[in-house]
Structure formats: C-alpha cells, structure tokens
Short mmCIF file of C-alpha atoms and ligand atoms in Angstrom, two decimals:
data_model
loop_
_atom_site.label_atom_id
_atom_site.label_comp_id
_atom_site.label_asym_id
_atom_site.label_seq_id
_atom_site.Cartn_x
_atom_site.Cartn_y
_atom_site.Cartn_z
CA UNK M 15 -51.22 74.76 137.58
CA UNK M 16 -49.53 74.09 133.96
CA UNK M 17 -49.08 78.05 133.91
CA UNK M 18 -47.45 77.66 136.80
CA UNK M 19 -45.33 74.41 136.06
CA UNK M 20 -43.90 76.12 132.83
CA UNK M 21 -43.01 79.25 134.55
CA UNK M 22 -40.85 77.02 137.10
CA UNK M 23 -39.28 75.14 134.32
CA UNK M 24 -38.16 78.34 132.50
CA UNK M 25 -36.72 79.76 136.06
CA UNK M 26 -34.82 76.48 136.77
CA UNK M 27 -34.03 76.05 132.58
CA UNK M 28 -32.79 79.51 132.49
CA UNK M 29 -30.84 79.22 135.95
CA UNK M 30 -29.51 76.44 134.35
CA UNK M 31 -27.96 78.40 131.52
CA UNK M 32 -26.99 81.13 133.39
CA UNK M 33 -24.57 78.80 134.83
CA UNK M 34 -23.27 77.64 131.51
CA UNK M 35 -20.07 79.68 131.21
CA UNK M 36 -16.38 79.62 130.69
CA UNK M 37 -13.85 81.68 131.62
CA UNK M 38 -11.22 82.43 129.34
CA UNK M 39 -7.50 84.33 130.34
CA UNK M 40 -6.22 85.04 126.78
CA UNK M 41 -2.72 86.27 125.42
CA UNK M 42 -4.17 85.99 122.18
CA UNK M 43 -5.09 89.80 120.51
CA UNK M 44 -6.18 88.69 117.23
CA UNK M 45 -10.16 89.60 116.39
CA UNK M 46 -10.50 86.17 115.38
CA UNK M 47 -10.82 84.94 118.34
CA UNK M 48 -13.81 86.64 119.11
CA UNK M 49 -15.86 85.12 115.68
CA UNK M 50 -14.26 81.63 117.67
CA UNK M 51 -15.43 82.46 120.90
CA UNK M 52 -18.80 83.78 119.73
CA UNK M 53 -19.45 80.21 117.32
CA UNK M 54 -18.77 78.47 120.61
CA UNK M 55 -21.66 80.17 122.09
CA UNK M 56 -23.98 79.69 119.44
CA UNK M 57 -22.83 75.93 119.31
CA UNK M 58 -22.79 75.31 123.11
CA UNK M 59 -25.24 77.61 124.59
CA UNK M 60 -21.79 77.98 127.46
CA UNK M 61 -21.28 81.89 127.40
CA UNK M 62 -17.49 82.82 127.00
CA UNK M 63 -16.06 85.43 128.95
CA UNK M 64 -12.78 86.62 128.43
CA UNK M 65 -10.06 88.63 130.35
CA UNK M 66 -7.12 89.68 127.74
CA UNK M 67 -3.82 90.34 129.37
CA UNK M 68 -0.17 89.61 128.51
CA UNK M 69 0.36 86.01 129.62
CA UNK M 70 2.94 87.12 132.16
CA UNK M 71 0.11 89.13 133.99
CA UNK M 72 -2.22 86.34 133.52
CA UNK M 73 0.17 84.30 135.24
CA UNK M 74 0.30 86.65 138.06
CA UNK M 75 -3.20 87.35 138.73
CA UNK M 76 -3.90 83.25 138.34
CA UNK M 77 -1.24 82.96 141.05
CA UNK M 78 -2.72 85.60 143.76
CA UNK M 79 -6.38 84.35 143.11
CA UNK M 80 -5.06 80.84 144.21
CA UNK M 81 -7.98 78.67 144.72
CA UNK M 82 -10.46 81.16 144.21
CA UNK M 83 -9.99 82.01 140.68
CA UNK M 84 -12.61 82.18 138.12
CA UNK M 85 -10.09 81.31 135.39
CA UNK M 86 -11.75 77.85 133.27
CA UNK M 87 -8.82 78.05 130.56
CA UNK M 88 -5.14 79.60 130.17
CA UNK M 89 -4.52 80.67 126.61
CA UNK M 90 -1.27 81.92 125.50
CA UNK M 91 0.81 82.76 122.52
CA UNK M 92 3.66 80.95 123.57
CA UNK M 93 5.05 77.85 124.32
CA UNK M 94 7.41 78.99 126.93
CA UNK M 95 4.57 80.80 128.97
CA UNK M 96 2.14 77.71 129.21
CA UNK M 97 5.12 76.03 130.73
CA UNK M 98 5.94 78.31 133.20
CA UNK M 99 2.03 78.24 134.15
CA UNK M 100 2.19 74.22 134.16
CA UNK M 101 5.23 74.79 136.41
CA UNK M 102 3.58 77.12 139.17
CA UNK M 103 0.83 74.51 139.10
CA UNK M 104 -1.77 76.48 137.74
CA UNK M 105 -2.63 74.01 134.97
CA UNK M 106 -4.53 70.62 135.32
CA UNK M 107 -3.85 67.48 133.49
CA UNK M 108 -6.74 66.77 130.93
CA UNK M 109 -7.74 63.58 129.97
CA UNK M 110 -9.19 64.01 126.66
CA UNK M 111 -9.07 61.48 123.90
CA UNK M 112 -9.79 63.94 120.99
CA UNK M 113 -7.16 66.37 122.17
CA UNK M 114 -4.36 63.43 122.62
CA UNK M 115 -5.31 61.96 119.01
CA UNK M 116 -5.97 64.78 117.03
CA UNK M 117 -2.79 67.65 118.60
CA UNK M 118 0.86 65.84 117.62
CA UNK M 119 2.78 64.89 120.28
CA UNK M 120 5.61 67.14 119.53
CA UNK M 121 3.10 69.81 120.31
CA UNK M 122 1.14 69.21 123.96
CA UNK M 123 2.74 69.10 127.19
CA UNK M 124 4.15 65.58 128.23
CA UNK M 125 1.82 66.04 131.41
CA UNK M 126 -1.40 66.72 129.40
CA UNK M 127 -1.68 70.47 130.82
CA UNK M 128 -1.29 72.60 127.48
CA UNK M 129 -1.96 71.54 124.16
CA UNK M 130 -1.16 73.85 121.10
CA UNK M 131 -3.92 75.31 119.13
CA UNK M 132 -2.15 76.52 116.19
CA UNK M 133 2.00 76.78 114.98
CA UNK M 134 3.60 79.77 113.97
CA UNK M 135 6.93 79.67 112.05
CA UNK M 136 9.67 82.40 112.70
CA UNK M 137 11.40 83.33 109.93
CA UNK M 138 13.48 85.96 108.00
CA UNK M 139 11.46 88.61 105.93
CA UNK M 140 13.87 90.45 103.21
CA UNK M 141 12.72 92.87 100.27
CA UNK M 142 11.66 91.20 96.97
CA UNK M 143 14.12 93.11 95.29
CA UNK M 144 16.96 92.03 97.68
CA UNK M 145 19.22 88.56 96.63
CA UNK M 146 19.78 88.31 100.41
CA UNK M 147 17.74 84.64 99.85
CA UNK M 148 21.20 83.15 98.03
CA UNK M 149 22.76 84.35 101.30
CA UNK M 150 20.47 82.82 104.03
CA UNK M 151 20.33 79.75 104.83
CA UNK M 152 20.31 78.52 108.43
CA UNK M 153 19.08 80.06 111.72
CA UNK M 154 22.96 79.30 112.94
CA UNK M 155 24.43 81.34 109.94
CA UNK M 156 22.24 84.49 110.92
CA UNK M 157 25.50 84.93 112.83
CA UNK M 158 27.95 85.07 110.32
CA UNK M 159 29.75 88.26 110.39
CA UNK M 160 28.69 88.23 106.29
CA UNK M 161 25.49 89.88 107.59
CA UNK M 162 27.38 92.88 109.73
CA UNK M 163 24.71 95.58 109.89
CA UNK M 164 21.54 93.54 108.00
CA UNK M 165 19.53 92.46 111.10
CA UNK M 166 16.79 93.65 112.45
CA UNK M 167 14.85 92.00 115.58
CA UNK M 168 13.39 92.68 118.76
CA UNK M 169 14.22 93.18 121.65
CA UNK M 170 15.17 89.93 123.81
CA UNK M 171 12.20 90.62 126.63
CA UNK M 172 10.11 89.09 123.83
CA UNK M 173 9.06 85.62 124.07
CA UNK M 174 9.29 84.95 120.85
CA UNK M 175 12.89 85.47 120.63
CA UNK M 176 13.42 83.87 123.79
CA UNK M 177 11.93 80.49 121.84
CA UNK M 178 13.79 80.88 119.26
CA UNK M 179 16.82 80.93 121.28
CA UNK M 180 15.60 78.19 123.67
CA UNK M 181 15.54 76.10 120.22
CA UNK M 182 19.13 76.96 119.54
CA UNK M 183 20.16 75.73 123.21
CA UNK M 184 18.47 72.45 122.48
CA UNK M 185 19.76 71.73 118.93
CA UNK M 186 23.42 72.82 120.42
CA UNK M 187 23.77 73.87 123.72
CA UNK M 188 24.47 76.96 125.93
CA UNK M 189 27.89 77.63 125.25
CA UNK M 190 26.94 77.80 121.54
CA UNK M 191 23.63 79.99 121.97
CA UNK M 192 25.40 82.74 123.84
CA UNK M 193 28.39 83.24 120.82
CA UNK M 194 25.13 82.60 118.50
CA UNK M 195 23.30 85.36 120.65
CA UNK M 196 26.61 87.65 120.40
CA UNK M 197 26.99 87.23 116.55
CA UNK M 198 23.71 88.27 115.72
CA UNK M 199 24.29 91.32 117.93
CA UNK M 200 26.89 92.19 116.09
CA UNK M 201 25.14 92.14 113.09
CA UNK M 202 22.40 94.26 113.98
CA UNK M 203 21.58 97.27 112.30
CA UNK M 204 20.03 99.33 115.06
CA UNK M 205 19.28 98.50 118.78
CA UNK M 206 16.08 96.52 119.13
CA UNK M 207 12.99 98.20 118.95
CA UNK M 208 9.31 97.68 118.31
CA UNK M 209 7.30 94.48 117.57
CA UNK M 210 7.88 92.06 114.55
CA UNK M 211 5.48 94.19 111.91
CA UNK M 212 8.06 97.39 113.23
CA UNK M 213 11.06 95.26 112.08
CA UNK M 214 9.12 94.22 108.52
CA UNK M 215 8.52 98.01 108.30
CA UNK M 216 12.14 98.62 108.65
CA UNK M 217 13.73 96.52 106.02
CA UNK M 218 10.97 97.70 103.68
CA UNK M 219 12.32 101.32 104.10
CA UNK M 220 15.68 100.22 103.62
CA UNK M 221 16.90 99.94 107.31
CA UNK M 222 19.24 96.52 107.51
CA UNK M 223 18.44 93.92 105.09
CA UNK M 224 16.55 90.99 107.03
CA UNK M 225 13.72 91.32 109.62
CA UNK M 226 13.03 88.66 112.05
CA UNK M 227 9.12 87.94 112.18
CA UNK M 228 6.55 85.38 113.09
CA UNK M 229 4.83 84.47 109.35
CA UNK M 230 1.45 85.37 110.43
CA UNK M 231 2.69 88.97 110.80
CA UNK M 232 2.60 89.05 107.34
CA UNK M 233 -0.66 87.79 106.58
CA UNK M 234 -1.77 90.72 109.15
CA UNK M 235 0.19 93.53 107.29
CA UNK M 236 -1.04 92.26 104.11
CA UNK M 237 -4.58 92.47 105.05
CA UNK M 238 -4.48 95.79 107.07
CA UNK M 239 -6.52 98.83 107.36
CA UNK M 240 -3.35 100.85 107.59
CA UNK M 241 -2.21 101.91 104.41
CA UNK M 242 1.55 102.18 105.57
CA UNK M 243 1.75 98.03 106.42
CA UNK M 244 0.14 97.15 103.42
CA UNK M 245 2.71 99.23 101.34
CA UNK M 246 5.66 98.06 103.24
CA UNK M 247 4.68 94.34 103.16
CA UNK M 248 3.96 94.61 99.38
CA UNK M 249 7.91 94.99 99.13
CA UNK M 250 8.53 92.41 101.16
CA UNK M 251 9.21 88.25 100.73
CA UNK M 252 9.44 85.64 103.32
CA UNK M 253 12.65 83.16 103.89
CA UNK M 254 12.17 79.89 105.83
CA UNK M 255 15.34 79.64 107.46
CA UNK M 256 16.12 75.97 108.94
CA UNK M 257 18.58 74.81 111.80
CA UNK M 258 21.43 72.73 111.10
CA UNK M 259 20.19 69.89 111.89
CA UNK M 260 16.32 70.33 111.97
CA UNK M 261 13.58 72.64 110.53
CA UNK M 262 12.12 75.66 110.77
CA UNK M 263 11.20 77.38 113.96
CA UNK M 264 8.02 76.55 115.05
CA UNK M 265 6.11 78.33 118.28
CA UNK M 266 2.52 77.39 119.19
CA UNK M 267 -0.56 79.06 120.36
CA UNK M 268 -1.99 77.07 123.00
CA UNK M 269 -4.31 76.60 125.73
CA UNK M 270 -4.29 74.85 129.37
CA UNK M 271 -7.32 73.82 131.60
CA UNK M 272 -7.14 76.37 134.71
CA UNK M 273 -6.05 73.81 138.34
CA UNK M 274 -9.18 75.67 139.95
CA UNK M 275 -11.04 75.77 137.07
CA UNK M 276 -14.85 75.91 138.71
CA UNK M 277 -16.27 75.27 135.17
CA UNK M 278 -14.03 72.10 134.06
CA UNK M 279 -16.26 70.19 131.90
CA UNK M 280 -16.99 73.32 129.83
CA UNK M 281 -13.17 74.33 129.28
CA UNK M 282 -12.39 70.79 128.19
CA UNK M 283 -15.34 71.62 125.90
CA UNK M 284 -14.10 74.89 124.89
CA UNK M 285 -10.43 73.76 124.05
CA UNK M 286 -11.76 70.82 121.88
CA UNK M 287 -13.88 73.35 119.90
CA UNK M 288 -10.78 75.17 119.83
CA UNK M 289 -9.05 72.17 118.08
CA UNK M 290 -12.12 71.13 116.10
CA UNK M 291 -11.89 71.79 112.29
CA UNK M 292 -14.31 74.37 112.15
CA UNK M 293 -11.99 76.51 114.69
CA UNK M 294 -9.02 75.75 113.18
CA UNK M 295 -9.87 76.38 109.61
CA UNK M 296 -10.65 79.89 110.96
CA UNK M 297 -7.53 80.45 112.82
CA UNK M 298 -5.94 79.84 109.51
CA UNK M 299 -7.98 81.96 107.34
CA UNK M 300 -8.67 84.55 109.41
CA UNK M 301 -5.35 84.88 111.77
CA UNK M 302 -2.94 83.22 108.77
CA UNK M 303 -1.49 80.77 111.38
CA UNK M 304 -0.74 77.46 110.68
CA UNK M 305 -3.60 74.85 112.36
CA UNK M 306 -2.44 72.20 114.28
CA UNK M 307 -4.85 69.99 113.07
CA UNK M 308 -3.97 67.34 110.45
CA UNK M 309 -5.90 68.22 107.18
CA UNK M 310 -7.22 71.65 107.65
CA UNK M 311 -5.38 73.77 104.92
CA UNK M 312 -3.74 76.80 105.50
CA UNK M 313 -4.87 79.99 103.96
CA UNK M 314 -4.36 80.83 100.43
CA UNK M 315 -2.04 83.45 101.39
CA UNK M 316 0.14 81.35 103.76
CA UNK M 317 0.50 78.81 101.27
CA UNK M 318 2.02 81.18 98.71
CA UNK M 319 4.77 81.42 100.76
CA UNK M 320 5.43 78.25 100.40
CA UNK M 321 5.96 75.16 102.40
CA UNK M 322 9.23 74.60 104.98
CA UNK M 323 10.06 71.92 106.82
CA UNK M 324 8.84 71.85 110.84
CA UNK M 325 11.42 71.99 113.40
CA UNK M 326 11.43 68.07 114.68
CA UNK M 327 12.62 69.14 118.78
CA UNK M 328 9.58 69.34 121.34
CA UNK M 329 7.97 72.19 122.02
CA UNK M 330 8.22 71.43 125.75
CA UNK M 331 11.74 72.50 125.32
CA UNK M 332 11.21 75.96 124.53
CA UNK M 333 9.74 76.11 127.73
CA UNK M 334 12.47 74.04 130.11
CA UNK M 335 14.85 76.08 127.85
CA UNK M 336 13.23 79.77 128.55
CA UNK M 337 15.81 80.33 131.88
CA UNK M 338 18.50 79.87 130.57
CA UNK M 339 17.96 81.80 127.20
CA UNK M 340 16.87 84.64 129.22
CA UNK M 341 20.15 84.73 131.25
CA UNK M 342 22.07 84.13 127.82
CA UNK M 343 20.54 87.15 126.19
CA UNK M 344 21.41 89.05 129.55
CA UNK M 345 24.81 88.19 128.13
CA UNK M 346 25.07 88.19 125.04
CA UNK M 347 23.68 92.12 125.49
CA UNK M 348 20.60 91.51 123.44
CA UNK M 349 18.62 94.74 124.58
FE1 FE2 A 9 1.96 87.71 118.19
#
C-alpha cells in the first residue's frame, strides 16, 4: 500500500514537472543566453525551450499560430520589433511589481507589454591611431560633408539603424532625418555591407575612417576565437557620440509576455529572472551589454570605454518612429 502510494506520488509529482515549462521565441544569438536560460532551470525546476529566429519571423509565425501558439515569451533585440509585436496584439500587459520598480520607465512599454532587459549604446568606432575623436562630436554632425568618404554602416534593412534614425525623427523631425539620412550617404565610403563587426573590420584595414557599431560588438571581437576580430579590434577605439540635444543612442534588449501564452505564470517568472541581478550581472559580463538594472556594474571591459551620457527620449519612440524611418531611408537611398 505505501509502495504503492509513493509510486502514485512520483507519477503525479513528475507529471507535475513535466508541465513546468516555458517557451521562449528569441532574437537574441548570444551563448549567454543559454548559461541564463539553463540557471533558470536549475533555479525553477520550469524547463526552457527555445525557438531562435530573427524577430521579424518570430513575429510572423506568432501571428499564423494565432491562439494556438506555444510561444510563453517574445524576446527581441530591438526596441522597434517588440513594438510592432505589442501592435499586432501579440503581447499581454503584465502586472508585475518587480518589473515596474526595478526596469526605468524610459525603458518598458507605456502598456506594460515589453520591458527591456539590457541597453546597448550605438556609437562610432575609429582606429586608435586616428584623431578623427577631435572631429566627432554629435550623431547630427555625422553628416557634415567634413566626413566625405569616412563612413562606414550598414545597410538600412537593419533595425538597428532604423532606431537610430527613429531617434533622430524624434529629437528633430522628418524633414530633418531624411537630409540627415542623405548627408551621411554622401559620406559613405562604400555601399553598405555586412553586420556591425564587418564595418569595425573595415576601418581597422583602413577602409573609411569611422564605423557605426553597437558597443557590445566590441566586447565580442575582443573576446573572439577568430584571430582576424581580435586583431582588427585591437586597433580600434570607441567614440560616444551624443545628439544635440540629448545623449547617446541607446537600444534595448527586451522581452514581452506572449497574448496566448499557455504557460503565463512561468514567463512572468522567467522575465523577472531575466531582470534579477544574478541575470543581469551575466548579460554584462558575459554579452558586454549594459544591464538595465540599477546597481549591477558593467563589465570591466565596457567600463574602459568609458561612461556617456544615456539618450533621455523613450524608447517607445523608436518603435512609433520605425515607419517612417523606414520610408525615409527608402529616400534618402540608404541601401
Ligand atoms: Fe546584435
């Protein structure tokens, strides 16, 4: 009888667990996230499963599933691409007094549907040898004809770019951002091409004289099993341009609770891990971004680049901005 009363609770106990799970749509490619993923796991005792995808496909396949998708939690790398999720309503609102306290206001949605996980500054990268730094100053100067032939950046189907000129439209407006957008085309030293480490790369050998890269780029190249980023970083130095009238350009890593999500309580769970000091110590450490969490440090490497002012507009605006910088790109014949 007690055999057989244990051997009932273990079925039901281990049912039990088997339910305990979360499921995860990520944007996020950094191996991090899998040491994060796996210490919720060991903490919770809620598996994690995870389907990686560009957010834009994560988007779509969120939007045919409908109702019937597995997805628990959103994550993206991107500001603008949590809103356009919250704006297809496949986000829900999350009431959760640890997220609202401990994530700024400047960086979770106004609806409580996406909260950032970590910031990410975009900023000029020029050689160590180069004086370009008594040059630069402001994101709105990158367009000064004074830099004919210096620039490199990607291409403008990148969201990052597309934030960074969403933030231009909202410090100034649109009519600005396009002859911004046209000025730094004409100072381009090749056609777009490649990600942000490709543009690093490029200035280090000499091609144009400023690169246009997210920070923790550099922390990457720095620490990389490829011998040709660590040599081309080594040459390189970061410059934290500002906008006129505000800081430096900051993008977010963030996460939203799924509208179907069939395992709620566990991606509230999962997100506030996410935001816990634990996590976010390690996405500084290990991923060199900059945690969104008052008081955890940033790595010893990030901080020897030294500190910058934060941009003081929303990040919700990146995201009611994204349409329009799109079309202005279209434009301004940003390839
Ligand atoms: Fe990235």
């Amino acid at each position: 009888m007690f055999k057989k009363l244990v051997l009932v609770t273990i079925i039901f106990a281990s049912s039990l667990m088997a339910a305990a799970e979360v499921n995860i749509y990520s944007h996020r490619h950094y191996d991090t996230d899998k040491k994060l993923f796996k210490m919720f796991e060991e903490k919770t005792g809620i598996k994690v499963n995870v389907v990686k995808a560009k957010a834009s496909a994560l988007i779509k396949r969120m939007t045919s599933e409908g109702k019937n998708s597995p997805a628990d939690v959103l994550i993206t790398v991107d500001a603008g691409r949590l809103f356009q999720a919250k704006q297809k309503d496949l986000l829900q609102a999350v009431d959760s007094e640890y997220l609202t306290k401990n994530i700024p206001a400047i960086y979770r949605d106004k609806d409580k549907k996406w909260f950032a996980l970590t910031k990410r500054s975009r900023v000029a990268v020029i050689r160590k040898d180069s004086t370009k730094e008594n040059e630069l100053s402001t994101y709105e100067d990158l367009a000064n004809p004074k830099f004919k032939g210096q620039i490199v950046v990607r291409g403008s189907n990148n969201i990052y770019n597309q934030s960074l000129l969403a933030a231009m439209i909202e410090h100034h407006d649109e009519e600005y951002a396009l002859k911004w957008a046209k000025g730094v085309v004409a100072n381009m030293a090749r056609t777009p091409k490649g990600n942000d480490r490709a543009q690093v790369k490029a200035v280090a050998n000499g091609i144009g004289e400023i690169a246009i890269a997210n920070t923790y780029y550099i922390g990457k190249m720095v620490h990389n099993k490829d011998a040709s980023q660590r040599k081309a970083v080594s040459k390189m130095k970061i410059f934290f341009p500002k906008f006129e009238n505000g800081g430096t350009h900051i993008n977010v890593s963030g996460a939203g609770v799924a509208a179907y999500a069939p395992n709620k309580v566990n991606a509230i769970k999962f997100i506030e891990f996410l935001a816990s000091p634990e996590a976010q110590k390690l996405f500084a450490e290990g991923n060199y971004e900059y945690p969104v969490l008052a008081g955890v440090k940033s790595s010893d490497l990030v901080a020897s680049w030294g500190t910058f002012e934060e941009d003081n507009i929303s990040i919700n605006s990146l995201g009611e901005n994204n349409a329009k910088a799109v079309k202005i790109f279209d434009k301004a014949g940003w390839k």
